Amino acid sequence: GAVVSQHPSWVICKSGTSVKIECRSLDFQATTMFWYRQFPKQSLMLMATSNEGSKATYEQGVEKDKFLINHASLTLSTLTVTSAHPEDSSFYICSASRDRRSYEQYFGPGTRLTVT
Amino acid sequence: GQNIDQPTEMTATEGAIVQINCTYQTSGFNGLFWYQQHAGEAPTFLSYNVLDGLEEKGRFSSFLSRSKGYSYLLLKELQMKDSASYLCAVTSGAGSYQLTFGKGTKLSVIP
């Protein structure tokens, strides 16, 4: 159990357009979901934490108006990159935990975004 | 602030033992994780330490010393498939367990 999926697995978009990435917990309810970004040869950087039914908490330096996060249900969170630019090209990974006190996070397979 | 250090790269021979070290300086501590990440894939959970000591799980063991801000991941009987990046991550916040990751150690296993 504890499977997390992401869709799409990769996407190419033109500069100025918006891209939506979905993160789903397939066999459990995820009270909390996390969004990370990973640039080549870098580690994962936490972008934001979202709890179902409430607004996401963004890390310092992450523009909340550019990276829109919606956690509308216990099994789905979405990240929308608005007005994408080439510097937004990265590997975006979500993770989910069963409840706020659970230490274990289950990672999705990631989404490779390329902005041309 | 958070600071997590681990070696950038390591090379080891198939069948051998390798130890990957991680030192951390964080404001608050709720546990330390090790993850394995193959290129282009998401991390997979290896271990979690919150108390001092050694946790053994098959070929993988993880050690923690909270007073020294130090952990290591020990991989025994190395296999070629163990070639991957190994990420040390620390949780420090109360409530939701936000992870702060180190930059990862790229391990290459050679025949």
mmCIF file with all atom_site columns, C-alpha atoms in Angstrom:
data_model
loop_
_atom_site.group_PDB
_atom_site.id
_atom_site.type_symbol
_atom_site.label_atom_id
_atom_site.label_alt_id
_atom_site.label_comp_id
_atom_site.label_asym_id
_atom_site.label_entity_id
_atom_site.label_seq_id
_atom_site.pdbx_PDB_ins_code
_atom_site.Cartn_x
_atom_site.Cartn_y
_atom_site.Cartn_z
_atom_site.occupancy
_atom_site.B_iso_or_equiv
_atom_site.pdbx_formal_charge
_atom_site.auth_seq_id
_atom_site.auth_comp_id
_atom_site.auth_asym_id
_atom_site.auth_atom_id
_atom_site.pdbx_PDB_model_num
ATOM 1   C CA . GLY A 1 1   ? 0.000  0.000  0.000   1.00 0.00 ? 1   GLY A CA 1
ATOM 2   C CA . ALA A 1 2   ? 0.858  3.732  0.143   1.00 0.00 ? 2   ALA A CA 1
ATOM 3   C CA . VAL A 1 3   ? 1.143  4.416  -3.574  1.00 0.00 ? 3   VAL A CA 1
ATOM 4   C CA . VAL A 1 4   ? 1.348  7.966  -4.878  1.00 0.00 ? 4   VAL A CA 1
ATOM 5   C CA . SER A 1 5   ? 0.946  8.792  -8.543  1.00 0.00 ? 5   SER A CA 1
ATOM 6   C CA . GLN A 1 6   ? 1.724  11.920 -10.506 1.00 0.00 ? 6   GLN A CA 1
ATOM 7   C CA . HIS A 1 7   ? 0.408  13.045 -13.832 1.00 0.00 ? 7   HIS A CA 1
ATOM 8   C CA . PRO A 1 8   ? 1.850  13.826 -16.266 1.00 0.00 ? 8   PRO A CA 1
ATOM 9   C CA . SER A 1 9   ? 5.213  12.123 -15.900 1.00 0.00 ? 9   SER A CA 1
ATOM 10  C CA . TRP A 1 10  ? 6.723  14.649 -18.265 1.00 0.00 ? 10  TRP A CA 1
ATOM 11  C CA . VAL A 1 11  ? 5.522  17.764 -20.022 1.00 0.00 ? 11  VAL A CA 1
ATOM 12  C CA . ILE A 1 12  ? 6.946  20.285 -22.459 1.00 0.00 ? 12  ILE A CA 1
ATOM 13  C CA . CYS A 1 13  ? 5.307  23.680 -22.650 1.00 0.00 ? 13  CYS A CA 1
ATOM 14  C CA . LYS A 1 14  ? 5.987  27.048 -24.184 1.00 0.00 ? 14  LYS A CA 1
ATOM 15  C CA . SER A 1 15  ? 7.130  30.016 -22.178 1.00 0.00 ? 15  SER A CA 1
ATOM 16  C CA . GLY A 1 16  ? 4.198  32.012 -20.824 1.00 0.00 ? 16  GLY A CA 1
ATOM 17  C CA . THR A 1 17  ? 1.751  29.125 -20.632 1.00 0.00 ? 17  THR A CA 1
ATOM 18  C CA . SER A 1 18  ? 0.497  27.366 -17.497 1.00 0.00 ? 18  SER A CA 1
ATOM 19  C CA . VAL A 1 19  ? 0.953  23.733 -16.571 1.00 0.00 ? 19  VAL A CA 1
ATOM 20  C CA . LYS A 1 20  ? -0.983 21.686 -14.044 1.00 0.00 ? 20  LYS A CA 1
ATOM 21  C CA . ILE A 1 21  ? 0.547  18.682 -12.282 1.00 0.00 ? 21  ILE A CA 1
ATOM 22  C CA . GLU A 1 22  ? -1.614 16.246 -10.348 1.00 0.00 ? 22  GLU A CA 1
ATOM 23  C CA . CYS A 1 23  ? -0.575 14.219 -7.327  1.00 0.00 ? 23  CYS A CA 1
ATOM 24  C CA . ARG A 1 24  ? -2.835 11.415 -6.133  1.00 0.00 ? 24  ARG A CA 1
ATOM 25  C CA . SER A 1 25  ? -2.660 9.027  -3.215  1.00 0.00 ? 25  SER A CA 1
ATOM 26  C CA . LEU A 1 26  ? -4.112 5.849  -4.669  1.00 0.00 ? 26  LEU A CA 1
ATOM 27  C CA . ASP A 1 27  ? -4.745 3.634  -1.668  1.00 0.00 ? 27  ASP A CA 1
ATOM 28  C CA . PHE A 1 28  ? -4.767 5.910  1.339   1.00 0.00 ? 28  PHE A CA 1
ATOM 29  C CA . GLN A 1 29  ? -6.054 9.272  2.429   1.00 0.00 ? 29  GLN A CA 1
ATOM 30  C CA . ALA A 1 30  ? -3.377 11.927 2.544   1.00 0.00 ? 30  ALA A CA 1
ATOM 31  C CA . THR A 1 31  ? -3.992 14.615 5.096   1.00 0.00 ? 31  THR A CA 1
ATOM 32  C CA . THR A 1 32  ? -0.790 16.363 4.142   1.00 0.00 ? 32  THR A CA 1
ATOM 33  C CA . MET A 1 33  ? 0.946  16.614 0.794   1.00 0.00 ? 33  MET A CA 1
ATOM 34  C CA . PHE A 1 34  ? 4.294  18.173 0.017   1.00 0.00 ? 34  PHE A CA 1
ATOM 35  C CA . TRP A 1 35  ? 5.644  19.589 -3.221  1.00 0.00 ? 35  TRP A CA 1
ATOM 36  C CA . TYR A 1 36  ? 9.353  19.527 -3.999  1.00 0.00 ? 36  TYR A CA 1
ATOM 37  C CA . ARG A 1 37  ? 11.480 20.763 -6.847  1.00 0.00 ? 37  ARG A CA 1
ATOM 38  C CA . GLN A 1 38  ? 14.774 19.233 -7.886  1.00 0.00 ? 38  GLN A CA 1
ATOM 39  C CA . PHE A 1 39  ? 17.204 20.803 -10.322 1.00 0.00 ? 39  PHE A CA 1
ATOM 40  C CA . PRO A 1 40  ? 19.866 18.647 -12.023 1.00 0.00 ? 40  PRO A CA 1
ATOM 41  C CA . LYS A 1 41  ? 22.470 17.359 -9.593  1.00 0.00 ? 41  LYS A CA 1
ATOM 42  C CA . GLN A 1 42  ? 20.760 19.190 -6.736  1.00 0.00 ? 42  GLN A CA 1
ATOM 43  C CA . SER A 1 43  ? 18.771 17.857 -3.853  1.00 0.00 ? 43  SER A CA 1
ATOM 44  C CA . LEU A 1 44  ? 15.053 18.142 -3.329  1.00 0.00 ? 44  LEU A CA 1
ATOM 45  C CA . MET A 1 45  ? 13.887 21.545 -2.201  1.00 0.00 ? 45  MET A CA 1
ATOM 46  C CA . LEU A 1 46  ? 10.584 21.795 -0.403  1.00 0.00 ? 46  LEU A CA 1
ATOM 47  C CA . MET A 1 47  ? 8.303  24.278 -2.130  1.00 0.00 ? 47  MET A CA 1
ATOM 48  C CA . ALA A 1 48  ? 5.149  24.045 -0.086  1.00 0.00 ? 48  ALA A CA 1
ATOM 49  C CA . THR A 1 49  ? 3.124  21.990 2.341   1.00 0.00 ? 49  THR A CA 1
ATOM 50  C CA . SER A 1 50  ? -0.581 21.564 1.829   1.00 0.00 ? 50  SER A CA 1
ATOM 51  C CA . ASN A 1 51  ? -3.189 20.210 4.192   1.00 0.00 ? 51  ASN A CA 1
ATOM 52  C CA . GLU A 1 52  ? -6.532 19.119 2.846   1.00 0.00 ? 52  GLU A CA 1
ATOM 53  C CA . GLY A 1 53  ? -9.080 21.888 2.927   1.00 0.00 ? 53  GLY A CA 1
ATOM 54  C CA . SER A 1 54  ? -6.715 24.683 3.840   1.00 0.00 ? 54  SER A CA 1
ATOM 55  C CA . LYS A 1 55  ? -4.307 26.989 2.078   1.00 0.00 ? 55  LYS A CA 1
ATOM 56  C CA . ALA A 1 56  ? -0.821 25.771 1.315   1.00 0.00 ? 56  ALA A CA 1
ATOM 57  C CA . THR A 1 57  ? 2.157  26.971 3.310   1.00 0.00 ? 57  THR A CA 1
ATOM 58  C CA . TYR A 1 58  ? 4.936  28.092 1.016   1.00 0.00 ? 58  TYR A CA 1
ATOM 59  C CA . GLU A 1 59  ? 8.649  28.024 1.768   1.00 0.00 ? 59  GLU A CA 1
ATOM 60  C CA . GLN A 1 60  ? 10.614 31.213 1.721   1.00 0.00 ? 60  GLN A CA 1
ATOM 61  C CA . GLY A 1 61  ? 11.459 32.295 -1.808  1.00 0.00 ? 61  GLY A CA 1
ATOM 62  C CA . VAL A 1 62  ? 8.634  30.355 -3.465  1.00 0.00 ? 62  VAL A CA 1
ATOM 63  C CA . GLU A 1 63  ? 6.105  32.619 -5.162  1.00 0.00 ? 63  GLU A CA 1
ATOM 64  C CA . LYS A 1 64  ? 2.628  31.514 -4.176  1.00 0.00 ? 64  LYS A CA 1
ATOM 65  C CA . ASP A 1 65  ? 1.033  33.408 -7.058  1.00 0.00 ? 65  ASP A CA 1
ATOM 66  C CA . LYS A 1 66  ? 3.220  31.577 -9.527  1.00 0.00 ? 66  LYS A CA 1
ATOM 67  C CA . PHE A 1 67  ? 2.966  28.102 -8.035  1.00 0.00 ? 67  PHE A CA 1
ATOM 68  C CA . LEU A 1 68  ? -0.693 27.544 -7.245  1.00 0.00 ? 68  LEU A CA 1
ATOM 69  C CA . ILE A 1 69  ? -1.412 24.584 -4.996  1.00 0.00 ? 69  ILE A CA 1
ATOM 70  C CA . ASN A 1 70  ? -4.841 23.132 -4.425  1.00 0.00 ? 70  ASN A CA 1
ATOM 71  C CA . HIS A 1 71  ? -5.499 20.252 -2.045  1.00 0.00 ? 71  HIS A CA 1
ATOM 72  C CA . ALA A 1 72  ? -9.203 19.851 -2.614  1.00 0.00 ? 72  ALA A CA 1
ATOM 73  C CA . SER A 1 73  ? -9.598 16.291 -1.394  1.00 0.00 ? 73  SER A CA 1
ATOM 74  C CA . LEU A 1 74  ? -7.821 13.722 0.751   1.00 0.00 ? 74  LEU A CA 1
ATOM 75  C CA . THR A 1 75  ? -6.458 11.985 -2.334  1.00 0.00 ? 75  THR A CA 1
ATOM 76  C CA . LEU A 1 76  ? -5.619 14.802 -4.719  1.00 0.00 ? 76  LEU A CA 1
ATOM 77  C CA . SER A 1 77  ? -3.349 17.815 -4.744  1.00 0.00 ? 77  SER A CA 1
ATOM 78  C CA . THR A 1 78  ? -2.497 19.885 -7.794  1.00 0.00 ? 78  THR A CA 1
ATOM 79  C CA . LEU A 1 79  ? 0.384  22.203 -8.551  1.00 0.00 ? 79  LEU A CA 1
ATOM 80  C CA . THR A 1 80  ? -0.123 24.750 -11.323 1.00 0.00 ? 80  THR A CA 1
ATOM 81  C CA . VAL A 1 81  ? 2.912  26.548 -12.665 1.00 0.00 ? 81  VAL A CA 1
ATOM 82  C CA . THR A 1 82  ? 1.554  29.789 -14.070 1.00 0.00 ? 82  THR A CA 1
ATOM 83  C CA . SER A 1 83  ? 3.253  31.792 -16.805 1.00 0.00 ? 83  SER A CA 1
ATOM 84  C CA . ALA A 1 84  ? 6.059  29.276 -16.964 1.00 0.00 ? 84  ALA A CA 1
ATOM 85  C CA . HIS A 1 85  ? 9.575  30.369 -17.891 1.00 0.00 ? 85  HIS A CA 1
ATOM 86  C CA . PRO A 1 86  ? 12.589 28.293 -18.909 1.00 0.00 ? 86  PRO A CA 1
ATOM 87  C CA . GLU A 1 87  ? 14.058 28.664 -15.418 1.00 0.00 ? 87  GLU A CA 1
ATOM 88  C CA . ASP A 1 88  ? 11.017 26.779 -14.088 1.00 0.00 ? 88  ASP A CA 1
ATOM 89  C CA . SER A 1 89  ? 12.207 23.691 -15.947 1.00 0.00 ? 89  SER A CA 1
ATOM 90  C CA . SER A 1 90  ? 12.811 21.129 -13.249 1.00 0.00 ? 90  SER A CA 1
ATOM 91  C CA . PHE A 1 91  ? 11.761 17.820 -11.750 1.00 0.00 ? 91  PHE A CA 1
ATOM 92  C CA . TYR A 1 92  ? 8.691  18.317 -9.573  1.00 0.00 ? 92  TYR A CA 1
ATOM 93  C CA . ILE A 1 93  ? 7.976  15.646 -6.964  1.00 0.00 ? 93  ILE A CA 1
ATOM 94  C CA . CYS A 1 94  ? 5.067  15.360 -4.594  1.00 0.00 ? 94  CYS A CA 1
ATOM 95  C CA . SER A 1 95  ? 4.824  13.305 -1.448  1.00 0.00 ? 95  SER A CA 1
ATOM 96  C CA . ALA A 1 96  ? 1.998  12.446 0.874   1.00 0.00 ? 96  ALA A CA 1
ATOM 97  C CA . SER A 1 97  ? 1.648  11.458 4.474   1.00 0.00 ? 97  SER A CA 1
ATOM 98  C CA . ARG A 1 98  ? -1.291 9.759  6.113   1.00 0.00 ? 98  ARG A CA 1
ATOM 99  C CA . ASP A 1 99  ? -1.726 12.288 8.884   1.00 0.00 ? 99  ASP A CA 1
ATOM 100 C CA . ARG A 1 100 ? -0.032 15.310 10.363  1.00 0.00 ? 100 ARG A CA 1
ATOM 101 C CA . ARG A 1 101 ? 1.744  13.203 12.977  1.00 0.00 ? 101 ARG A CA 1
ATOM 102 C CA . SER A 1 102 ? 3.003  10.583 10.565  1.00 0.00 ? 102 SER A CA 1
ATOM 103 C CA . TYR A 1 103 ? 6.707  10.834 9.886   1.00 0.00 ? 103 TYR A CA 1
ATOM 104 C CA . GLU A 1 104 ? 6.750  8.769  6.735   1.00 0.00 ? 104 GLU A CA 1
ATOM 105 C CA . GLN A 1 105 ? 6.239  10.433 3.400   1.00 0.00 ? 105 GLN A CA 1
ATOM 106 C CA . TYR A 1 106 ? 5.393  8.475  0.267   1.00 0.00 ? 106 TYR A CA 1
ATOM 107 C CA . PHE A 1 107 ? 6.815  9.995  -2.873  1.00 0.00 ? 107 PHE A CA 1
ATOM 108 C CA . GLY A 1 108 ? 5.273  10.163 -6.281  1.00 0.00 ? 108 GLY A CA 1
ATOM 109 C CA . PRO A 1 109 ? 7.328  9.271  -9.367  1.00 0.00 ? 109 PRO A CA 1
ATOM 110 C CA . GLY A 1 110 ? 7.905  12.917 -10.276 1.00 0.00 ? 110 GLY A CA 1
ATOM 111 C CA . THR A 1 111 ? 7.058  15.138 -13.233 1.00 0.00 ? 111 THR A CA 1
ATOM 112 C CA . ARG A 1 112 ? 9.725  16.425 -15.578 1.00 0.00 ? 112 ARG A CA 1
ATOM 113 C CA . LEU A 1 113 ? 8.791  19.922 -16.756 1.00 0.00 ? 113 LEU A CA 1
ATOM 114 C CA . THR A 1 114 ? 10.600 21.505 -19.677 1.00 0.00 ? 114 THR A CA 1
ATOM 115 C CA . VAL A 1 115 ? 9.716  25.068 -20.646 1.00 0.00 ? 115 VAL A CA 1
ATOM 116 C CA . THR A 1 116 ? 10.868 26.144 -24.096 1.00 0.00 ? 116 THR A CA 1
ATOM 117 C CA . GLY B 2 1   ? 18.472 27.519 9.769   1.00 0.00 ? 1   GLY B CA 1
ATOM 118 C CA . GLN B 2 2   ? 19.173 24.071 8.461   1.00 0.00 ? 2   GLN B CA 1
ATOM 119 C CA . ASN B 2 3   ? 22.483 22.735 7.231   1.00 0.00 ? 3   ASN B CA 1
ATOM 120 C CA . ILE B 2 4   ? 22.982 19.156 6.111   1.00 0.00 ? 4   ILE B CA 1
ATOM 121 C CA . ASP B 2 5   ? 26.301 17.902 4.764   1.00 0.00 ? 5   ASP B CA 1
ATOM 122 C CA . GLN B 2 6   ? 27.143 14.670 3.024   1.00 0.00 ? 6   GLN B CA 1
ATOM 123 C CA . PRO B 2 7   ? 29.876 13.694 0.577   1.00 0.00 ? 7   PRO B CA 1
ATOM 124 C CA . THR B 2 8   ? 29.080 14.434 -3.036  1.00 0.00 ? 8   THR B CA 1
ATOM 125 C CA . GLU B 2 9   ? 30.285 11.177 -4.548  1.00 0.00 ? 9   GLU B CA 1
ATOM 126 C CA . MET B 2 10  ? 31.599 7.794  -3.458  1.00 0.00 ? 10  MET B CA 1
ATOM 127 C CA . THR B 2 11  ? 32.746 4.694  -5.290  1.00 0.00 ? 11  THR B CA 1
ATOM 128 C CA . ALA B 2 12  ? 32.766 1.182  -3.908  1.00 0.00 ? 12  ALA B CA 1
ATOM 129 C CA . THR B 2 13  ? 33.263 -2.349 -5.187  1.00 0.00 ? 13  THR B CA 1
ATOM 130 C CA . GLU B 2 14  ? 30.529 -4.913 -5.655  1.00 0.00 ? 14  GLU B CA 1
ATOM 131 C CA . GLY B 2 15  ? 30.267 -7.131 -2.583  1.00 0.00 ? 15  GLY B CA 1
ATOM 132 C CA . ALA B 2 16  ? 31.975 -4.612 -0.323  1.00 0.00 ? 16  ALA B CA 1
ATOM 133 C CA . ILE B 2 17  ? 30.658 -2.437 2.518   1.00 0.00 ? 17  ILE B CA 1
ATOM 134 C CA . VAL B 2 18  ? 30.275 1.331  2.223   1.00 0.00 ? 18  VAL B CA 1
ATOM 135 C CA . GLN B 2 19  ? 29.428 3.951  4.842   1.00 0.00 ? 19  GLN B CA 1
ATOM 136 C CA . ILE B 2 20  ? 27.839 7.238  3.823   1.00 0.00 ? 20  ILE B CA 1
ATOM 137 C CA . ASN B 2 21  ? 28.082 9.966  6.439   1.00 0.00 ? 21  ASN B CA 1
ATOM 138 C CA . CYS B 2 22  ? 25.738 12.846 7.113   1.00 0.00 ? 22  CYS B CA 1
ATOM 139 C CA . THR B 2 23  ? 26.170 15.726 9.536   1.00 0.00 ? 23  THR B CA 1
ATOM 140 C CA . TYR B 2 24  ? 23.440 18.177 10.317  1.00 0.00 ? 24  TYR B CA 1
ATOM 141 C CA . GLN B 2 25  ? 22.810 21.413 12.147  1.00 0.00 ? 25  GLN B CA 1
ATOM 142 C CA . THR B 2 26  ? 19.166 22.199 12.562  1.00 0.00 ? 26  THR B CA 1
ATOM 143 C CA . SER B 2 27  ? 16.931 24.253 14.774  1.00 0.00 ? 27  SER B CA 1
ATOM 144 C CA . GLY B 2 28  ? 14.932 21.488 16.392  1.00 0.00 ? 28  GLY B CA 1
ATOM 145 C CA . PHE B 2 29  ? 15.052 17.797 15.552  1.00 0.00 ? 29  PHE B CA 1
ATOM 146 C CA . ASN B 2 30  ? 12.290 15.267 15.008  1.00 0.00 ? 30  ASN B CA 1
ATOM 147 C CA . GLY B 2 31  ? 14.175 12.563 13.195  1.00 0.00 ? 31  GLY B CA 1
ATOM 148 C CA . LEU B 2 32  ? 16.532 11.749 10.366  1.00 0.00 ? 32  LEU B CA 1
ATOM 149 C CA . PHE B 2 33  ? 15.730 9.873  7.180   1.00 0.00 ? 33  PHE B CA 1
ATOM 150 C CA . TRP B 2 34  ? 17.712 8.159  4.492   1.00 0.00 ? 34  TRP B CA 1
ATOM 151 C CA . TYR B 2 35  ? 16.303 7.865  1.000   1.00 0.00 ? 35  TYR B CA 1
ATOM 152 C CA . GLN B 2 36  ? 17.591 6.167  -2.128  1.00 0.00 ? 36  GLN B CA 1
ATOM 153 C CA . GLN B 2 37  ? 17.070 7.903  -5.451  1.00 0.00 ? 37  GLN B CA 1
ATOM 154 C CA . HIS B 2 38  ? 17.893 6.465  -8.840  1.00 0.00 ? 38  HIS B CA 1
ATOM 155 C CA . ALA B 2 39  ? 18.464 8.964  -11.627 1.00 0.00 ? 39  ALA B CA 1
ATOM 156 C CA . GLY B 2 40  ? 15.216 10.459 -12.903 1.00 0.00 ? 40  GLY B CA 1
ATOM 157 C CA . GLU B 2 41  ? 13.102 8.733  -10.276 1.00 0.00 ? 41  GLU B CA 1
ATOM 158 C CA . ALA B 2 42  ? 11.512 9.745  -7.000  1.00 0.00 ? 42  ALA B CA 1
ATOM 159 C CA . PRO B 2 43  ? 13.198 8.931  -3.694  1.00 0.00 ? 43  PRO B CA 1
ATOM 160 C CA . THR B 2 44  ? 12.354 5.707  -1.916  1.00 0.00 ? 44  THR B CA 1
ATOM 161 C CA . PHE B 2 45  ? 12.380 5.415  1.856   1.00 0.00 ? 45  PHE B CA 1
ATOM 162 C CA . LEU B 2 46  ? 15.239 3.471  3.444   1.00 0.00 ? 46  LEU B CA 1
ATOM 163 C CA . SER B 2 47  ? 15.290 4.309  7.145   1.00 0.00 ? 47  SER B CA 1
ATOM 164 C CA . TYR B 2 48  ? 14.187 6.610  9.919   1.00 0.00 ? 48  TYR B CA 1
ATOM 165 C CA . ASN B 2 49  ? 16.115 7.304  13.143  1.00 0.00 ? 49  ASN B CA 1
ATOM 166 C CA . VAL B 2 50  ? 14.828 9.435  15.962  1.00 0.00 ? 50  VAL B CA 1
ATOM 167 C CA . LEU B 2 51  ? 16.747 7.893  18.880  1.00 0.00 ? 51  LEU B CA 1
ATOM 168 C CA . ASP B 2 52  ? 20.491 7.346  19.169  1.00 0.00 ? 52  ASP B CA 1
ATOM 169 C CA . GLY B 2 53  ? 21.820 4.052  17.973  1.00 0.00 ? 53  GLY B CA 1
ATOM 170 C CA . LEU B 2 54  ? 21.847 1.660  15.085  1.00 0.00 ? 54  LEU B CA 1
ATOM 171 C CA . GLU B 2 55  ? 18.807 0.516  13.119  1.00 0.00 ? 55  GLU B CA 1
ATOM 172 C CA . GLU B 2 56  ? 19.375 -2.538 10.958  1.00 0.00 ? 56  GLU B CA 1
ATOM 173 C CA . LYS B 2 57  ? 17.191 -3.536 8.041   1.00 0.00 ? 57  LYS B CA 1
ATOM 174 C CA . GLY B 2 58  ? 18.605 -6.266 5.855   1.00 0.00 ? 58  GLY B CA 1
ATOM 175 C CA . ARG B 2 59  ? 21.690 -5.075 3.992   1.00 0.00 ? 59  ARG B CA 1
ATOM 176 C CA . PHE B 2 60  ? 21.092 -1.491 5.078   1.00 0.00 ? 60  PHE B CA 1
ATOM 177 C CA . SER B 2 61  ? 21.747 -0.026 8.528   1.00 0.00 ? 61  SER B CA 1
ATOM 178 C CA . SER B 2 62  ? 21.476 3.520  9.757   1.00 0.00 ? 62  SER B CA 1
ATOM 179 C CA . PHE B 2 63  ? 23.086 5.092  12.802  1.00 0.00 ? 63  PHE B CA 1
ATOM 180 C CA . LEU B 2 64  ? 22.273 8.286  14.650  1.00 0.00 ? 64  LEU B CA 1
ATOM 181 C CA . SER B 2 65  ? 24.049 10.356 17.284  1.00 0.00 ? 65  SER B CA 1
ATOM 182 C CA . ARG B 2 66  ? 21.920 13.333 18.202  1.00 0.00 ? 66  ARG B CA 1
ATOM 183 C CA . SER B 2 67  ? 24.557 14.905 20.444  1.00 0.00 ? 67  SER B CA 1
ATOM 184 C CA . LYS B 2 68  ? 27.025 14.939 17.555  1.00 0.00 ? 68  LYS B CA 1
ATOM 185 C CA . GLY B 2 69  ? 24.519 15.843 14.853  1.00 0.00 ? 69  GLY B CA 1
ATOM 186 C CA . TYR B 2 70  ? 25.737 12.832 12.926  1.00 0.00 ? 70  TYR B CA 1
ATOM 187 C CA . SER B 2 71  ? 24.322 9.889  11.055  1.00 0.00 ? 71  SER B CA 1
ATOM 188 C CA . TYR B 2 72  ? 25.588 7.278  8.676   1.00 0.00 ? 72  TYR B CA 1
ATOM 189 C CA . LEU B 2 73  ? 24.060 4.799  6.283   1.00 0.00 ? 73  LEU B CA 1
ATOM 190 C CA . LEU B 2 74  ? 25.839 1.474  6.007   1.00 0.00 ? 74  LEU B CA 1
ATOM 191 C CA . LEU B 2 75  ? 25.344 -0.666 2.940   1.00 0.00 ? 75  LEU B CA 1
ATOM 192 C CA . LYS B 2 76  ? 26.620 -4.240 3.052   1.00 0.00 ? 76  LYS B CA 1
ATOM 193 C CA . GLU B 2 77  ? 27.176 -6.790 0.290   1.00 0.00 ? 77  GLU B CA 1
ATOM 194 C CA . LEU B 2 78  ? 26.968 -4.086 -2.319  1.00 0.00 ? 78  LEU B CA 1
ATOM 195 C CA . GLN B 2 79  ? 25.186 -4.875 -5.555  1.00 0.00 ? 79  GLN B CA 1
ATOM 196 C CA . MET B 2 80  ? 25.342 -3.059 -8.862  1.00 0.00 ? 80  MET B CA 1
ATOM 197 C CA . LYS B 2 81  ? 21.733 -1.977 -8.414  1.00 0.00 ? 81  LYS B CA 1
ATOM 198 C CA . ASP B 2 82  ? 22.776 -0.030 -5.310  1.00 0.00 ? 82  ASP B CA 1
ATOM 199 C CA . SER B 2 83  ? 24.332 2.572  -7.606  1.00 0.00 ? 83  SER B CA 1
ATOM 200 C CA . ALA B 2 84  ? 22.158 5.592  -6.848  1.00 0.00 ? 84  ALA B CA 1
ATOM 201 C CA . SER B 2 85  ? 22.058 8.824  -4.899  1.00 0.00 ? 85  SER B CA 1
ATOM 202 C CA . TYR B 2 86  ? 21.514 8.537  -1.173  1.00 0.00 ? 86  TYR B CA 1
ATOM 203 C CA . LEU B 2 87  ? 19.751 11.457 0.452   1.00 0.00 ? 87  LEU B CA 1
ATOM 204 C CA . CYS B 2 88  ? 19.962 12.369 4.100   1.00 0.00 ? 88  CYS B CA 1
ATOM 205 C CA . ALA B 2 89  ? 16.955 14.374 5.318   1.00 0.00 ? 89  ALA B CA 1
ATOM 206 C CA . VAL B 2 90  ? 16.034 15.873 8.645   1.00 0.00 ? 90  VAL B CA 1
ATOM 207 C CA . THR B 2 91  ? 12.695 16.870 10.099  1.00 0.00 ? 91  THR B CA 1
ATOM 208 C CA . SER B 2 92  ? 12.707 19.631 12.594  1.00 0.00 ? 92  SER B CA 1
ATOM 209 C CA . GLY B 2 93  ? 9.254  21.114 12.761  1.00 0.00 ? 93  GLY B CA 1
ATOM 210 C CA . ALA B 2 94  ? 6.474  20.291 15.081  1.00 0.00 ? 94  ALA B CA 1
ATOM 211 C CA . GLY B 2 95  ? 3.254  19.175 13.469  1.00 0.00 ? 95  GLY B CA 1
ATOM 212 C CA . SER B 2 96  ? 3.699  18.143 9.851   1.00 0.00 ? 96  SER B CA 1
ATOM 213 C CA . TYR B 2 97  ? 7.018  16.481 9.170   1.00 0.00 ? 97  TYR B CA 1
ATOM 214 C CA . GLN B 2 98  ? 8.658  18.780 6.686   1.00 0.00 ? 98  GLN B CA 1
ATOM 215 C CA . LEU B 2 99  ? 11.849 17.324 5.313   1.00 0.00 ? 99  LEU B CA 1
ATOM 216 C CA . THR B 2 100 ? 15.046 19.233 4.677   1.00 0.00 ? 100 THR B CA 1
ATOM 217 C CA . PHE B 2 101 ? 17.268 17.269 2.337   1.00 0.00 ? 101 PHE B CA 1
ATOM 218 C CA . GLY B 2 102 ? 21.008 17.205 1.988   1.00 0.00 ? 102 GLY B CA 1
ATOM 219 C CA . LYS B 2 103 ? 22.423 17.402 -1.532  1.00 0.00 ? 103 LYS B CA 1
ATOM 220 C CA . GLY B 2 104 ? 22.792 13.660 -1.715  1.00 0.00 ? 104 GLY B CA 1
ATOM 221 C CA . THR B 2 105 ? 25.711 11.284 -2.159  1.00 0.00 ? 105 THR B CA 1
ATOM 222 C CA . LYS B 2 106 ? 26.059 9.669  -5.546  1.00 0.00 ? 106 LYS B CA 1
ATOM 223 C CA . LEU B 2 107 ? 27.281 6.115  -5.014  1.00 0.00 ? 107 LEU B CA 1
ATOM 224 C CA . SER B 2 108 ? 28.826 4.221  -7.886  1.00 0.00 ? 108 SER B CA 1
ATOM 225 C CA . VAL B 2 109 ? 29.242 0.475  -7.440  1.00 0.00 ? 109 VAL B CA 1
ATOM 226 C CA . ILE B 2 110 ? 31.906 -0.994 -9.687  1.00 0.00 ? 110 ILE B CA 1
ATOM 227 C CA . PRO B 2 111 ? 32.569 -4.660 -10.512 1.00 0.00 ? 111 PRO B CA 1
#
